[in-house]
mmCIF file of C-alpha atoms and ligand atoms in Angstrom:
data_model
loop_
_atom_site.group_PDB
_atom_site.id
_atom_site.type_symbol
_atom_site.label_atom_id
_atom_site.label_comp_id
_atom_site.label_asym_id
_atom_site.label_seq_id
_atom_site.Cartn_x
_atom_site.Cartn_y
_atom_site.Cartn_z
ATOM 1 C CA MET A 42 10.882 2.092 37.621
ATOM 2 C CA HIS A 43 8.369 -0.180 35.881
ATOM 3 C CA PHE A 44 8.654 -1.994 32.139
ATOM 4 C CA ARG A 45 7.054 0.513 30.927
ATOM 5 C CA THR A 46 8.225 3.441 32.386
ATOM 6 C CA ARG A 47 11.681 2.464 31.612
ATOM 7 C CA ALA A 48 10.427 1.930 28.037
ATOM 8 C CA ILE A 49 9.474 5.643 27.587
ATOM 9 C CA HIS A 50 12.629 6.875 29.607
ATOM 10 C CA VAL A 51 15.920 4.508 30.196
ATOM 11 C CA GLY A 52 17.970 5.351 27.416
ATOM 12 C CA ASN A 53 15.806 8.984 25.905
ATOM 13 C CA GLU A 54 17.050 12.154 28.266
ATOM 14 C CA ALA A 55 16.713 15.769 26.551
ATOM 15 C CA CYS A 56 18.851 17.291 24.545
ATOM 16 C CA LYS A 57 21.763 18.776 26.164
ATOM 17 C CA GLN A 58 21.474 21.284 23.820
ATOM 18 C CA THR A 59 18.387 22.187 22.127
ATOM 19 C CA GLY A 60 16.098 20.379 24.520
ATOM 20 C CA ALA A 61 14.393 18.492 22.254
ATOM 21 C CA VAL A 62 12.415 15.824 23.922
ATOM 22 C CA VAL A 63 13.092 13.512 21.964
ATOM 23 C CA PRO A 64 17.049 12.500 21.527
ATOM 24 C CA PRO A 65 18.205 13.641 17.339
ATOM 25 C CA LEU A 66 18.813 10.857 15.066
ATOM 26 C CA HIS A 67 22.755 11.133 14.949
ATOM 27 C CA VAL A 68 23.602 10.385 11.584
ATOM 28 C CA ALA A 69 27.224 10.940 10.655
ATOM 29 C CA SER A 70 29.450 8.074 10.353
ATOM 30 C CA THR A 71 32.338 9.565 12.256
ATOM 31 C CA PHE A 72 33.574 11.980 15.167
ATOM 32 C CA VAL A 73 36.200 15.080 15.980
ATOM 33 C CA GLN A 74 38.320 13.680 17.774
ATOM 34 C CA PRO A 75 39.345 15.632 20.988
ATOM 35 C CA GLY A 76 43.222 15.299 19.564
ATOM 36 C CA ALA A 77 45.531 12.816 18.128
ATOM 37 C CA GLY A 78 45.208 9.273 19.531
ATOM 38 C CA ASP A 79 42.874 10.435 22.360
ATOM 39 C CA TRP A 80 39.774 9.045 21.735
ATOM 40 C CA GLY A 81 36.242 10.468 22.610
ATOM 41 C CA GLU A 82 32.966 8.729 23.438
ATOM 42 C CA PHE A 83 32.669 7.835 19.720
ATOM 43 C CA ASP A 84 34.644 8.117 16.956
ATOM 44 C CA TYR A 85 33.649 5.838 14.120
ATOM 45 C CA SER A 86 30.116 5.033 13.943
ATOM 46 C CA ARG A 87 30.746 1.252 12.474
ATOM 47 C CA SER A 88 32.621 0.944 16.340
ATOM 48 C CA GLY A 89 29.988 3.063 18.559
ATOM 49 C CA ASN A 90 27.034 5.791 17.405
ATOM 50 C CA PRO A 91 24.332 8.050 19.767
ATOM 51 C CA THR A 92 21.476 6.867 18.438
ATOM 52 C CA ARG A 93 22.523 2.830 18.385
ATOM 53 C CA LYS A 94 24.522 3.521 21.527
ATOM 54 C CA GLN A 95 20.517 4.850 22.762
ATOM 55 C CA PHE A 96 18.550 1.937 21.629
ATOM 56 C CA GLU A 97 20.916 -0.136 22.716
ATOM 57 C CA THR A 98 20.419 1.447 26.367
ATOM 58 C CA THR A 99 17.032 1.449 26.223
ATOM 59 C CA LEU A 100 16.331 -3.004 25.354
ATOM 60 C CA ALA A 101 19.736 -3.831 28.234
ATOM 61 C CA SER A 102 17.342 -2.220 30.457
ATOM 62 C CA LEU A 103 14.226 -3.934 30.262
ATOM 63 C CA GLU A 104 15.643 -7.094 29.121
ATOM 64 C CA GLY A 105 17.416 -6.473 32.839
ATOM 65 C CA SER A 106 21.079 -6.465 31.419
ATOM 66 C CA VAL A 107 24.766 -4.986 31.197
ATOM 67 C CA GLY A 108 24.727 -4.796 27.740
ATOM 68 C CA ALA A 109 22.739 -4.902 23.958
ATOM 69 C CA LEU A 110 24.118 -4.853 20.887
ATOM 70 C CA ALA A 111 22.109 -4.011 17.582
ATOM 71 C CA PHE A 112 22.573 -4.832 14.705
ATOM 72 C CA SER A 113 21.346 -4.914 10.654
ATOM 73 C CA THR A 114 19.165 -7.586 10.771
ATOM 74 C CA GLY A 115 18.649 -10.885 13.449
ATOM 75 C CA MET A 116 20.064 -12.893 11.411
ATOM 76 C CA ALA A 117 23.563 -10.967 11.763
ATOM 77 C CA ALA A 118 22.593 -11.203 15.771
ATOM 78 C CA THR A 119 22.707 -15.148 15.347
ATOM 79 C CA HIS A 120 26.022 -15.066 13.318
ATOM 80 C CA CYS A 121 27.444 -12.825 15.565
ATOM 81 C CA VAL A 122 27.209 -15.655 18.367
ATOM 82 C CA THR A 123 28.284 -18.710 15.865
ATOM 83 C CA SER A 124 31.300 -16.402 14.479
ATOM 84 C CA MET A 125 32.665 -17.290 18.744
ATOM 85 C CA LEU A 126 33.036 -20.712 18.205
ATOM 86 C CA SER A 127 36.039 -22.448 16.794
ATOM 87 C CA ALA A 128 36.388 -26.414 14.962
ATOM 88 C CA GLY A 129 35.416 -28.777 16.506
ATOM 89 C CA ASP A 130 32.829 -26.913 18.983
ATOM 90 C CA HIS A 131 29.135 -28.222 18.910
ATOM 91 C CA VAL A 132 25.861 -27.105 18.919
ATOM 92 C CA VAL A 133 22.814 -28.636 20.796
ATOM 93 C CA ALA A 134 20.099 -26.168 19.161
ATOM 94 C CA GLY A 135 16.223 -26.758 19.428
ATOM 95 C CA SER A 136 14.279 -28.213 16.574
ATOM 96 C CA ASP A 137 11.888 -25.872 15.916
ATOM 97 C CA ILE A 138 13.907 -22.977 15.504
ATOM 98 C CA TYR A 139 13.546 -19.903 12.830
ATOM 99 C CA GLY A 140 14.716 -21.704 9.482
ATOM 100 C CA GLY A 141 17.299 -19.455 8.855
ATOM 101 C CA THR A 142 19.258 -20.288 11.961
ATOM 102 C CA TYR A 143 18.861 -24.144 11.244
ATOM 103 C CA ARG A 144 20.585 -22.534 8.055
ATOM 104 C CA LEU A 145 22.918 -19.924 9.252
ATOM 105 C CA LEU A 146 23.787 -23.191 11.667
ATOM 106 C CA HIS A 147 23.752 -26.026 8.678
ATOM 107 C CA LYS A 148 25.195 -23.950 6.275
ATOM 108 C CA VAL A 149 27.731 -21.654 7.520
ATOM 109 C CA ALA A 150 28.732 -22.640 10.826
ATOM 110 C CA SER A 151 28.586 -26.121 9.047
ATOM 111 C CA ARG A 152 32.714 -24.663 6.653
ATOM 112 C CA ALA A 153 33.799 -23.216 9.572
ATOM 113 C CA GLY A 154 33.804 -26.792 11.518
ATOM 114 C CA VAL A 155 30.774 -26.446 13.931
ATOM 115 C CA GLU A 156 28.222 -29.311 14.488
ATOM 116 C CA VAL A 157 25.541 -29.127 15.245
ATOM 117 C CA THR A 158 22.498 -31.410 16.972
ATOM 118 C CA LEU A 159 18.659 -30.557 16.716
ATOM 119 C CA VAL A 160 16.678 -32.246 19.446
ATOM 120 C CA ASP A 161 12.661 -31.297 20.616
ATOM 121 C CA SER A 162 13.588 -29.240 23.137
ATOM 122 C CA THR A 163 10.332 -28.909 24.457
ATOM 123 C CA ASP A 164 11.666 -31.644 26.910
ATOM 124 C CA ALA A 165 14.836 -30.444 28.737
ATOM 125 C CA ALA A 166 15.968 -33.840 28.792
ATOM 126 C CA ASN A 167 16.629 -33.667 25.246
ATOM 127 C CA VAL A 168 19.091 -30.595 25.460
ATOM 128 C CA ALA A 169 20.983 -32.531 28.813
ATOM 129 C CA ALA A 170 21.184 -35.828 26.604
ATOM 130 C CA ALA A 171 22.289 -33.818 23.442
ATOM 131 C CA ILE A 172 25.916 -32.152 25.054
ATOM 132 C CA THR A 173 29.179 -33.691 25.080
ATOM 133 C CA PRO A 174 32.398 -32.403 26.031
ATOM 134 C CA GLN A 175 32.470 -30.099 22.432
ATOM 135 C CA THR A 176 29.618 -28.839 23.100
ATOM 136 C CA LYS A 177 29.906 -24.507 23.679
ATOM 137 C CA LEU A 178 26.018 -23.408 23.333
ATOM 138 C CA VAL A 179 22.698 -24.544 23.417
ATOM 139 C CA TRP A 180 19.871 -22.365 21.535
ATOM 140 C CA ILE A 181 16.296 -22.428 21.535
ATOM 141 C CA GLU A 182 13.384 -19.951 20.509
ATOM 142 C CA SER A 183 10.282 -20.092 22.955
ATOM 143 C CA PRO A 184 7.891 -19.652 21.265
ATOM 144 C CA GLY A 185 7.984 -21.270 19.011
ATOM 145 C CA ASN A 186 7.760 -20.955 14.901
ATOM 146 C CA PRO A 187 5.537 -22.431 13.149
ATOM 147 C CA LYS A 188 4.211 -24.952 16.357
ATOM 148 C CA MET A 189 3.939 -22.032 19.059
ATOM 149 C CA THR A 190 6.117 -24.991 20.918
ATOM 150 C CA ILE A 191 7.020 -24.113 24.934
ATOM 151 C CA THR A 192 10.693 -24.680 25.708
ATOM 152 C CA ASP A 193 11.004 -24.386 29.858
ATOM 153 C CA ILE A 194 14.262 -21.493 29.647
ATOM 154 C CA ALA A 195 15.344 -22.556 33.040
ATOM 155 C CA ALA A 196 15.225 -26.408 32.985
ATOM 156 C CA CYS A 197 17.260 -25.396 30.083
ATOM 157 C CA ALA A 198 19.278 -22.615 31.592
ATOM 158 C CA GLU A 199 20.279 -25.040 34.368
ATOM 159 C CA ILE A 200 21.769 -27.980 32.282
ATOM 160 C CA ALA A 201 23.638 -25.304 30.700
ATOM 161 C CA LYS A 202 24.429 -23.471 33.846
ATOM 162 C CA LYS A 203 25.780 -28.143 34.537
ATOM 163 C CA HIS A 204 28.038 -27.552 31.827
ATOM 164 C CA ASP A 205 29.679 -25.138 31.615
ATOM 165 C CA VAL A 206 27.882 -23.916 28.643
ATOM 166 C CA LEU A 207 25.859 -21.183 26.913
ATOM 167 C CA LEU A 208 22.516 -20.463 26.871
ATOM 168 C CA GLY A 209 21.012 -18.636 23.329
ATOM 169 C CA VAL A 210 17.373 -17.949 23.378
ATOM 170 C CA ASP A 211 15.874 -16.291 20.407
ATOM 171 C CA SER A 212 13.301 -14.396 21.769
ATOM 172 C CA THR A 213 11.872 -12.612 19.049
ATOM 173 C CA PHE A 214 7.851 -14.106 19.951
ATOM 174 C CA ALA A 215 8.233 -13.365 23.700
ATOM 175 C CA THR A 216 9.488 -10.110 23.409
ATOM 176 C CA PRO A 217 10.738 -8.796 26.977
ATOM 177 C CA VAL A 218 7.464 -7.411 27.900
ATOM 178 C CA LEU A 219 6.405 -11.153 28.405
ATOM 179 C CA THR A 220 9.969 -13.618 29.637
ATOM 180 C CA ARG A 221 12.484 -12.307 30.166
ATOM 181 C CA PRO A 222 15.735 -15.496 29.748
ATOM 182 C CA LEU A 223 17.869 -13.436 31.940
ATOM 183 C CA GLU A 224 16.572 -13.338 34.329
ATOM 184 C CA LEU A 225 15.617 -17.127 33.792
ATOM 185 C CA GLY A 226 19.291 -18.234 33.634
ATOM 186 C CA ALA A 227 20.027 -17.909 30.249
ATOM 187 C CA ASP A 228 22.983 -15.971 28.797
ATOM 188 C CA ILE A 229 22.312 -14.277 25.314
ATOM 189 C CA VAL A 230 19.258 -13.374 24.347
ATOM 190 C CA MET A 231 18.505 -12.284 21.125
ATOM 191 C CA HIS A 232 15.753 -10.536 19.130
ATOM 192 C CA SER A 233 15.162 -9.854 15.434
ATOM 193 C CA ALA A 234 14.185 -6.340 15.806
ATOM 194 C CA THR A 235 12.596 -6.490 12.005
ATOM 195 C CA LYS A 236 9.612 -7.581 14.127
ATOM 196 C CA TYR A 237 7.576 -6.200 17.837
ATOM 197 C CA ILE A 238 10.679 -4.119 18.678
ATOM 198 C CA GLY A 239 10.114 -2.393 15.133
ATOM 199 C CA GLY A 240 6.489 -3.406 15.148
ATOM 200 C CA HIS A 241 4.775 -1.828 12.462
ATOM 201 C CA SER A 242 7.007 -3.562 9.385
ATOM 202 C CA ASP A 243 9.056 -0.922 8.142
ATOM 203 C CA LEU A 244 12.846 -1.296 9.121
ATOM 204 C CA MET A 245 14.986 -4.500 9.488
ATOM 205 C CA GLY A 246 17.902 -4.724 12.146
ATOM 206 C CA GLY A 247 18.807 -7.235 15.537
ATOM 207 C CA ALA A 248 19.587 -7.208 18.895
ATOM 208 C CA LEU A 249 21.504 -9.877 21.347
ATOM 209 C CA VAL A 250 21.488 -8.487 25.032
ATOM 210 C CA VAL A 251 23.520 -10.257 27.876
ATOM 211 C CA LYS A 252 24.291 -10.410 31.671
ATOM 212 C CA ASP A 253 27.817 -10.737 31.618
ATOM 213 C CA LYS A 254 30.260 -7.993 30.492
ATOM 214 C CA GLN A 255 32.980 -10.263 29.601
ATOM 215 C CA LEU A 256 30.928 -12.073 27.168
ATOM 216 C CA PHE A 257 29.637 -8.368 26.217
ATOM 217 C CA ASP A 258 32.718 -7.279 24.955
ATOM 218 C CA ASP A 259 33.373 -10.823 23.707
ATOM 219 C CA LEU A 260 30.578 -10.303 21.374
ATOM 220 C CA TYR A 261 31.208 -6.060 20.602
ATOM 221 C CA PHE A 262 35.143 -6.811 19.214
ATOM 222 C CA VAL A 263 33.232 -9.786 17.534
ATOM 223 C CA GLN A 264 30.842 -7.539 16.017
ATOM 224 C CA ASN A 265 33.066 -4.484 15.192
ATOM 225 C CA ALA A 266 35.372 -6.268 13.134
ATOM 226 C CA THR A 267 32.175 -7.398 11.507
ATOM 227 C CA GLY A 268 30.428 -4.947 10.778
ATOM 228 C CA GLY A 269 27.572 -5.460 10.990
ATOM 229 C CA ILE A 270 26.198 -2.634 12.742
ATOM 230 C CA MET A 271 21.784 -1.085 12.718
ATOM 231 C CA GLY A 272 22.223 2.372 10.915
ATOM 232 C CA PRO A 273 21.281 5.003 13.028
ATOM 233 C CA LEU A 274 17.648 5.647 10.811
ATOM 234 C CA GLU A 275 17.003 1.986 12.122
ATOM 235 C CA ALA A 276 18.725 2.550 15.839
ATOM 236 C CA PHE A 277 16.298 5.711 16.023
ATOM 237 C CA LEU A 278 12.302 4.118 14.739
ATOM 238 C CA CYS A 279 12.962 0.392 16.917
ATOM 239 C CA SER A 280 14.233 3.015 20.505
ATOM 240 C CA ARG A 281 10.309 4.468 19.478
ATOM 241 C CA GLY A 282 9.015 1.112 18.449
ATOM 242 C CA LEU A 283 10.508 0.528 22.627
ATOM 243 C CA LYS A 284 8.347 2.651 23.591
ATOM 244 C CA THR A 285 4.646 1.355 22.838
ATOM 245 C CA LEU A 286 6.189 -2.874 23.035
ATOM 246 C CA GLU A 287 4.238 -3.429 26.134
ATOM 247 C CA LEU A 288 1.296 -1.732 24.848
ATOM 248 C CA ARG A 289 1.235 -3.149 21.227
ATOM 249 C CA VAL A 290 2.322 -6.611 22.833
ATOM 250 C CA ARG A 291 -0.873 -6.890 25.180
ATOM 251 C CA GLU A 292 -2.945 -5.780 23.133
ATOM 252 C CA GLN A 293 -2.079 -7.777 20.461
ATOM 253 C CA SER A 294 -1.681 -11.635 23.149
ATOM 254 C CA ARG A 295 -5.275 -10.344 24.602
ATOM 255 C CA THR A 296 -6.248 -11.460 20.720
ATOM 256 C CA ALA A 297 -4.593 -13.635 19.403
ATOM 257 C CA LEU A 298 -5.867 -15.456 22.873
ATOM 258 C CA GLU A 299 -9.351 -14.474 21.833
ATOM 259 C CA LEU A 300 -9.194 -16.119 17.968
ATOM 260 C CA SER A 301 -7.368 -19.377 19.242
ATOM 261 C CA GLN A 302 -10.307 -19.412 21.918
ATOM 262 C CA TRP A 303 -13.417 -18.954 18.954
ATOM 263 C CA LEU A 304 -10.891 -21.301 16.889
ATOM 264 C CA ASN A 305 -10.493 -24.437 18.511
ATOM 265 C CA GLY A 306 -14.073 -24.313 18.909
ATOM 266 C CA HIS A 307 -14.523 -23.629 14.504
ATOM 267 C CA ASP A 308 -15.690 -27.450 12.671
ATOM 268 C CA GLN A 309 -13.369 -26.498 9.979
ATOM 269 C CA VAL A 310 -10.639 -26.342 12.500
ATOM 270 C CA LYS A 311 -9.028 -30.208 13.443
ATOM 271 C CA ARG A 312 -5.907 -28.203 15.714
ATOM 272 C CA VAL A 313 -5.072 -24.594 17.333
ATOM 273 C CA LEU A 314 -1.321 -24.351 18.259
ATOM 274 C CA TYR A 315 -1.664 -21.386 21.182
ATOM 275 C CA PRO A 316 0.076 -21.228 23.967
ATOM 276 C CA GLY A 317 -2.025 -19.580 26.210
ATOM 277 C CA LEU A 318 -5.211 -22.879 25.598
ATOM 278 C CA PRO A 319 -4.867 -25.267 28.404
ATOM 279 C CA GLN A 320 -4.514 -28.650 25.728
ATOM 280 C CA HIS A 321 -1.675 -26.847 24.570
ATOM 281 C CA PRO A 322 0.904 -29.274 25.970
ATOM 282 C CA GLY A 323 3.982 -26.298 26.887
ATOM 283 C CA HIS A 324 0.655 -24.277 28.645
ATOM 284 C CA ASP A 325 2.163 -24.963 32.256
ATOM 285 C CA VAL A 326 5.582 -23.450 31.661
ATOM 286 C CA ALA A 327 4.347 -20.827 29.287
ATOM 287 C CA LYS A 328 2.289 -20.406 32.565
ATOM 288 C CA ARG A 329 5.149 -19.976 34.563
ATOM 289 C CA GLN A 330 7.622 -18.178 31.686
ATOM 290 C CA MET A 331 5.266 -15.520 30.229
ATOM 291 C CA GLN A 332 4.150 -12.718 32.238
ATOM 292 C CA GLY A 333 1.038 -11.499 31.380
ATOM 293 C CA GLY A 334 -0.064 -12.769 27.477
ATOM 294 C CA PHE A 335 0.689 -15.514 25.322
ATOM 295 C CA GLY A 336 1.708 -13.819 22.797
ATOM 296 C CA ALA A 337 -0.064 -13.385 19.205
ATOM 297 C CA MET A 338 1.820 -15.677 16.621
ATOM 298 C CA LEU A 339 -0.775 -18.619 16.431
ATOM 299 C CA SER A 340 -1.259 -21.297 14.286
ATOM 300 C CA PHE A 341 -4.038 -23.894 13.324
ATOM 301 C CA GLU A 342 -4.651 -27.063 11.167
ATOM 302 C CA LEU A 343 -7.790 -26.921 8.231
ATOM 303 C CA THR A 344 -9.718 -29.908 7.954
ATOM 304 C CA GLY A 345 -9.291 -29.419 4.241
ATOM 305 C CA ASP A 346 -5.846 -29.984 1.943
ATOM 306 C CA PHE A 347 -2.322 -28.033 0.837
ATOM 307 C CA ALA A 348 -5.378 -26.572 -1.668
ATOM 308 C CA ALA A 349 -8.217 -25.779 0.507
ATOM 309 C CA THR A 350 -5.249 -24.087 2.819
ATOM 310 C CA LYS A 351 -3.098 -22.376 0.308
ATOM 311 C CA LYS A 352 -7.132 -20.937 -1.048
ATOM 312 C CA PHE A 353 -8.089 -20.434 2.432
ATOM 313 C CA ALA A 354 -4.346 -17.782 3.460
ATOM 314 C CA GLU A 355 -5.463 -15.963 -0.157
ATOM 315 C CA SER A 356 -8.881 -15.077 0.500
ATOM 316 C CA THR A 357 -8.399 -13.065 4.058
ATOM 317 C CA LYS A 358 -8.931 -9.291 3.463
ATOM 318 C CA LEU A 359 -7.411 -7.589 6.483
ATOM 319 C CA PHE A 360 -4.482 -10.526 6.990
ATOM 320 C CA GLN A 361 -2.003 -9.420 4.119
ATOM 321 C CA LEU A 362 -0.540 -12.784 2.605
ATOM 322 C CA ALA A 363 2.709 -12.453 3.553
ATOM 323 C CA VAL A 364 5.868 -13.800 5.916
ATOM 324 C CA SER A 365 7.468 -12.315 8.401
ATOM 325 C CA LEU A 366 5.229 -10.913 12.232
ATOM 326 C CA GLY A 367 5.162 -9.205 15.225
ATOM 327 C CA ALA A 368 3.277 -5.623 13.178
ATOM 328 C CA VAL A 369 0.770 -4.170 13.910
ATOM 329 C CA GLU A 370 -1.173 -5.038 10.375
ATOM 330 C CA SER A 371 -2.480 -8.968 10.264
ATOM 331 C CA LEU A 372 -0.090 -11.413 8.070
ATOM 332 C CA ILE A 373 -1.552 -14.888 7.477
ATOM 333 C CA GLU A 374 0.766 -17.573 5.602
ATOM 334 C CA GLN A 375 0.841 -21.442 4.626
ATOM 335 C CA PRO A 376 4.197 -22.565 6.166
ATOM 336 C CA ALA A 377 4.186 -26.190 4.259
ATOM 337 C CA SER A 378 3.876 -22.953 0.719
ATOM 338 C CA MET A 379 6.066 -20.093 2.178
ATOM 339 C CA SER A 380 8.331 -19.658 5.470
ATOM 340 C CA HIS A 381 9.209 -23.244 5.230
ATOM 341 C CA ALA A 382 8.506 -24.070 2.158
ATOM 342 C CA SER A 383 12.622 -25.006 2.079
ATOM 343 C CA TYR A 384 12.257 -27.999 3.967
ATOM 344 C CA ASP A 385 11.754 -30.668 1.200
ATOM 345 C CA ALA A 386 8.151 -32.709 2.658
ATOM 346 C CA ALA A 387 9.287 -35.844 4.142
ATOM 347 C CA ASP A 388 10.760 -33.501 7.036
ATOM 348 C CA ARG A 389 8.226 -30.866 6.961
ATOM 349 C CA ALA A 390 6.433 -33.922 7.757
ATOM 350 C CA LYS A 391 9.195 -34.838 10.407
ATOM 351 C CA HIS A 392 8.590 -31.473 11.771
ATOM 352 C CA GLY A 393 4.882 -32.011 12.573
ATOM 353 C CA ILE A 394 4.588 -28.762 9.511
ATOM 354 C CA SER A 395 0.983 -30.360 7.319
ATOM 355 C CA ASP A 396 -0.769 -28.363 4.630
ATOM 356 C CA GLY A 397 -3.155 -27.867 6.207
ATOM 357 C CA LEU A 398 -1.511 -25.464 8.727
ATOM 358 C CA ILE A 399 -1.829 -22.148 8.728
ATOM 359 C CA ARG A 400 0.055 -19.443 10.805
ATOM 360 C CA LEU A 401 -1.753 -16.054 11.875
ATOM 361 C CA SER A 402 0.414 -12.605 13.086
ATOM 362 C CA VAL A 403 -2.281 -10.974 15.383
ATOM 363 C CA GLY A 404 -2.044 -7.136 14.512
ATOM 364 C CA LEU A 405 -3.727 -4.628 16.631
ATOM 365 C CA GLU A 406 -6.922 -4.158 14.366
ATOM 366 C CA ALA A 407 -10.238 -5.011 16.513
ATOM 367 C CA VAL A 408 -10.626 -8.573 17.344
ATOM 368 C CA GLU A 409 -14.284 -8.463 15.489
ATOM 369 C CA ASP A 410 -12.833 -7.449 12.234
ATOM 370 C CA LEU A 411 -10.284 -9.897 12.275
ATOM 371 C CA GLN A 412 -12.853 -12.975 13.590
ATOM 372 C CA ALA A 413 -14.995 -12.188 10.589
ATOM 373 C CA ASP A 414 -12.078 -12.405 8.524
ATOM 374 C CA LEU A 415 -11.552 -15.928 9.019
ATOM 375 C CA GLU A 416 -14.543 -16.414 8.738
ATOM 376 C CA GLN A 417 -15.122 -15.258 5.093
ATOM 377 C CA ALA A 418 -12.445 -17.127 3.901
ATOM 378 C CA PHE A 419 -13.559 -20.534 5.905
ATOM 379 C CA LYS A 420 -16.778 -19.384 3.818
ATOM 380 C CA ALA A 421 -14.942 -19.367 0.413
ATOM 381 C CA ILE A 422 -13.634 -22.580 1.023
ATOM 382 C CA GLU A 423 -16.418 -24.790 2.168
HETATM 383 C C1 PLP B 596 12.850 -13.153 11.708
HETATM 384 C C2 PLP B 596 13.157 -13.753 12.435
HETATM 385 C C3 PLP B 596 14.623 -14.063 12.520
HETATM 386 C C4 PLP B 596 15.169 -13.464 11.632
HETATM 387 O O1 PLP B 596 15.576 -11.996 11.903
HETATM 388 P P1 PLP B 596 15.808 -11.481 10.658
HETATM 389 O O2 PLP B 596 15.739 -9.927 11.229
HETATM 390 O O3 PLP B 596 15.173 -11.573 9.229
HETATM 391 O O4 PLP B 596 17.456 -11.800 10.225
HETATM 392 C C5 PLP B 596 14.815 -15.383 13.910
HETATM 393 N N1 PLP B 596 14.289 -15.631 14.760
HETATM 394 C C6 PLP B 596 12.711 -15.639 14.220
HETATM 395 C C7 PLP B 596 12.163 -15.734 15.177
HETATM 396 C C8 PLP B 596 12.365 -14.194 14.053
HETATM 397 O O5 PLP B 596 11.233 -14.471 13.617
#
């Protein structure tokens, strides 16, 4: 079956008891057992819940994997992976990773004695060079945040395999619609389901998807032991989100491409960072590893200073001023004052996050309306 069909049918069988086309939402915390010490399929909702399982089954199918685990947030999912590491273990991570992942690695995992090296993963040779005998995990994100850097997942998988280390990919921006890292050789895919999978800015969630049964069992053990599971209501909404994921992501990507082409020629724009543009340094790799679109996130640098950029971000009306991303409503933010404000100015400069940078999460509105909204914001800072 095709992706779209699986998104609707796998894991979503009609209710046997009532015939309801949409499986019921199971909120029970505990389940009646066939006998003492005789476990049924479900016993306690931290360990397993039918509604959560339904979402996990569909997502596993979409990523081409043996199983998925759903968490309360994306960070809880990533934390489950870093919880498998021990003192002395080493992680190589891309430098363009999510700020929360940076904080988890440097302020939480580090307390357990885990060492971290950040490298510019857009050149896979940097990843290879950073691996030591203690390295257990390579963690990358593509497209990266907020510069939309592209990391070659297949090249990193080859390096990880050669050194017998796990490759984890935060695939939140790409979604399984555009990129399926497990098919490219990755071991673990992580999603913030808060973003495209939920898709409507109304839930928090995360997921891990893996190819290997033993790895799945190991991660499940940690998830059950630490308890950061996704609640049933969120799982129900995520199942609903998956049904329209392909349509949303393709359409939002199309709009993002069109906006990036228009911004590219605008005289108040210094440069546009979007992997769908031929001049983007990751364009060729993106063409190979992203199918049918380059994502709906795009950044661009204004010719104006910090104050002008701040004013621009505050002047749009359809693009709402907010962090987060991936939903049907378009959002705008200034990384220097918002998503990346916790970096000090020198660090931001080192990472190429300038004061003039604007990040857009392109939603499902009509492209003409979004363009007109940006145009009136440009006029406001002229
Ligand atoms: C939002 C996000 C996360 C963290 O997910 P939460 O659901 O907010 O915990 C991780 N990675 C990326 C790329 C994200 O955008």
